[in-house]
Coordinates of C-alpha atoms in Angstrom, one line a residue:
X271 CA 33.0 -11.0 -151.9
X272 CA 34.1 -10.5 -155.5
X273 CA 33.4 -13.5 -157.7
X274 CA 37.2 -15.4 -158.1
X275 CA 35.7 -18.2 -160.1
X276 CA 37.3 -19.1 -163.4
X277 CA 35.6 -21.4 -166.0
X278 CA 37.6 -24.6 -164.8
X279 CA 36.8 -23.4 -161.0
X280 CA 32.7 -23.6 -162.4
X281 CA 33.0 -26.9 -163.8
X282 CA 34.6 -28.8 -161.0
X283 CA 31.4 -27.3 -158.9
X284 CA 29.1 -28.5 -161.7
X285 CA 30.3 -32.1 -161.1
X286 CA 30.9 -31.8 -157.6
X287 CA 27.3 -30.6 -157.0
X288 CA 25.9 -33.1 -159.5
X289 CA 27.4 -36.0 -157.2
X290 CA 29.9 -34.6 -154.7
X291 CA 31.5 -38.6 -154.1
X292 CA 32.9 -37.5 -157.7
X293 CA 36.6 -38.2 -156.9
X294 CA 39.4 -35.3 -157.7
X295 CA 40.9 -38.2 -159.9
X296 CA 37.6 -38.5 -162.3
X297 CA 37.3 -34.3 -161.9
X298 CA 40.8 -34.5 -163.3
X299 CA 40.0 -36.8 -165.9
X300 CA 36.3 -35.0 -167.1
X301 CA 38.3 -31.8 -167.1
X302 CA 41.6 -33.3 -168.8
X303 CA 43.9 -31.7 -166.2
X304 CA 46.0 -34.0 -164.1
X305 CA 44.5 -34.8 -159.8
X306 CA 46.9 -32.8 -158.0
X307 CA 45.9 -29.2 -159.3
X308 CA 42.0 -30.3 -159.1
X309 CA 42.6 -31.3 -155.7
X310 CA 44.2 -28.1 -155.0
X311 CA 41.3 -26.3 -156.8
X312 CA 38.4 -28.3 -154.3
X313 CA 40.1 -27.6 -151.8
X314 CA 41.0 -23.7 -152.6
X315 CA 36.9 -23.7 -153.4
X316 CA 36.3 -25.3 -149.5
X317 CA 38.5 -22.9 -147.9
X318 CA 37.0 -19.9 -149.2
X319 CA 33.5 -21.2 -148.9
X320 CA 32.3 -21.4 -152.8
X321 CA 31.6 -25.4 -151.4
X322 CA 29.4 -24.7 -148.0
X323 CA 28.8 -28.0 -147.3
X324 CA 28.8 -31.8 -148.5
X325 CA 25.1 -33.8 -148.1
X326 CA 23.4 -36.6 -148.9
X327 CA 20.1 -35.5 -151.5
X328 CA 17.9 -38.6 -149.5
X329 CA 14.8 -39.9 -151.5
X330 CA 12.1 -38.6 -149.5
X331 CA 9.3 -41.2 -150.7
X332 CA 11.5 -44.4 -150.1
X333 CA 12.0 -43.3 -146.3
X334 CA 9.0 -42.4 -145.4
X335 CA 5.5 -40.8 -146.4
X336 CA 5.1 -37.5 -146.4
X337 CA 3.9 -33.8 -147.6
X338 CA 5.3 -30.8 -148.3
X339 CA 3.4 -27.5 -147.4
X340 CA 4.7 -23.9 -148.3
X341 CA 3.6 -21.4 -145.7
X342 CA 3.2 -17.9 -145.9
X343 CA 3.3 -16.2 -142.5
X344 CA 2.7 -12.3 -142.2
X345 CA 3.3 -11.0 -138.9
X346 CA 1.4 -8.5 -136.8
X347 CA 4.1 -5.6 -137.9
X348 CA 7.0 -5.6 -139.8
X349 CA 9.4 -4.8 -136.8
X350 CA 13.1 -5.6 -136.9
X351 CA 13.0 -7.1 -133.7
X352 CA 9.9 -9.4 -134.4
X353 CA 11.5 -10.6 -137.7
X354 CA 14.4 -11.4 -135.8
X355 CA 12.5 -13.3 -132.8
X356 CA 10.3 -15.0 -135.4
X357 CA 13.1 -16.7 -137.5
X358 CA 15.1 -17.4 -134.4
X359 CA 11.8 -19.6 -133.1
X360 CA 11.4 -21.1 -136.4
X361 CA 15.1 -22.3 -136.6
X362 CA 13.7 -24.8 -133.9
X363 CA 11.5 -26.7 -135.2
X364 CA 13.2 -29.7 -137.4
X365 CA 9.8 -29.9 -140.0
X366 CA 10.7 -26.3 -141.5
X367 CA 13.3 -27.3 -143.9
X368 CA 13.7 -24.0 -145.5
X369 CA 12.7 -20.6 -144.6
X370 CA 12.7 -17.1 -146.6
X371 CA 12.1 -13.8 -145.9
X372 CA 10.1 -12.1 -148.4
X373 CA 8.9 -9.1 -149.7
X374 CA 5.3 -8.5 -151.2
X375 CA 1.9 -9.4 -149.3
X376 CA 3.6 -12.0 -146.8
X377 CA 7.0 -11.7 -144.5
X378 CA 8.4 -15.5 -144.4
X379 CA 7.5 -18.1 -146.8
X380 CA 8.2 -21.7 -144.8
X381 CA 8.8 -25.2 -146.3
X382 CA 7.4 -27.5 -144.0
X383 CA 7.5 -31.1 -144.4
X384 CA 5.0 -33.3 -142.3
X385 CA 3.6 -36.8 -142.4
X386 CA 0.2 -36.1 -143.2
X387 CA -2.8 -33.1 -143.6
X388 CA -2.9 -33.9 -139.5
X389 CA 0.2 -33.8 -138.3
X390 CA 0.6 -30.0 -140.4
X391 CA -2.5 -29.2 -138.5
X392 CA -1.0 -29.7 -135.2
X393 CA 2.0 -28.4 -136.5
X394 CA 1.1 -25.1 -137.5
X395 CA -1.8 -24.9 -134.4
X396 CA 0.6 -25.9 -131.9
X397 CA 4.0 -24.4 -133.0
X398 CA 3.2 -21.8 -135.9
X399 CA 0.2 -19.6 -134.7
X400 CA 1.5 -19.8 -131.2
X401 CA 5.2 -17.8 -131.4
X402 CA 4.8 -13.8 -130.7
X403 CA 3.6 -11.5 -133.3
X404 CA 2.0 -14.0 -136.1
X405 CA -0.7 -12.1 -138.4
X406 CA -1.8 -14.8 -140.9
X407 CA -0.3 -17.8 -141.9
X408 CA -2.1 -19.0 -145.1
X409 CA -0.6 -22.5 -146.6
X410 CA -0.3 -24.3 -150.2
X411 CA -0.1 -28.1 -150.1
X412 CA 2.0 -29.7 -153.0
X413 CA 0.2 -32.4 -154.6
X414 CA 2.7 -33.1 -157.2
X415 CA 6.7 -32.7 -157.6
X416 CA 7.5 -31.5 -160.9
X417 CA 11.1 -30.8 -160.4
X418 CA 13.1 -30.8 -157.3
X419 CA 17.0 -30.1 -157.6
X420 CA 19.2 -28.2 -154.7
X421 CA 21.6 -27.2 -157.5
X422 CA 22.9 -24.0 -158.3
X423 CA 22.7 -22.3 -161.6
X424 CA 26.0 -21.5 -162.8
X425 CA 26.3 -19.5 -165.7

């Protein structure tokens, strides 16, 4: 898809993503434009799928405890169909939030979020190492947050 977006298109997703309850009436009035073509422009933006998706960003720590591990699995071979049977069993399982594939020394690299250094254990004992195929799994545990943002670089 060829990039359509124009600099007023950019800046309506700059506010949007910075707090997408941002209504097309404040849009309007950050950009000076008047509602009806921002609307217009949100909605153009929805349509072709520049906006994928509206969420809630929900403060981890006030909910519950937990931990974030980043794992990097390498499977027995590097086989289409093995790729393709390990990230449809990983879709399953709601404590990988995120999953890559990757190129270099590893073939997925998997955010997992757990309770605690136990339940991971289980986790990646009971679910991980027993799908098809798995090689290594090797894990880094985040002991500190220095920046977490879901938000897109536009240029």
């Amino acid at each position: 898809m060829e990039n359509q977006l124009d600099a007023i298109d950019r800046r309506i997703l700059k506010i949007l993503e910075s707090n997408a309850k941002t209504s097309a009436k404040e849009i309007a009035a950050k950009l000076n434009l008047t509602k009806t073509p921002v609307y217009e422009r949100i909605r153009k933006l929805e349509r072709d799928g520049y906006i994928a998706k509206y969420v809630a960003v929900i403060n981890k720590a006030k909910v519950e405890p937990s931990i974030t591990v980043f794992s990097f699995v390498s499977l027995e071979a590097q086989k289409g169909r093995m790729m393709d049977e390990f990230a449809a069993n990983i879709k399953q399982y709601k404590e990988v939030v995120e999953c890559f594939v990757v190129g270099g020394e590893f073939d997925f690299l998997l955010k997992i979020i757990v309770k605690d250094l136990d339940a991971y254990f289980e986790f990646s004992k009971d679910k991980v190492a027993s799908l098809p195929h798995i090689g290594t799994v090797k894990s880094a545990f985040v002991l500190n947050e220095t920046k977490d943002t879901s938000a897109f670089p536009l240029l």
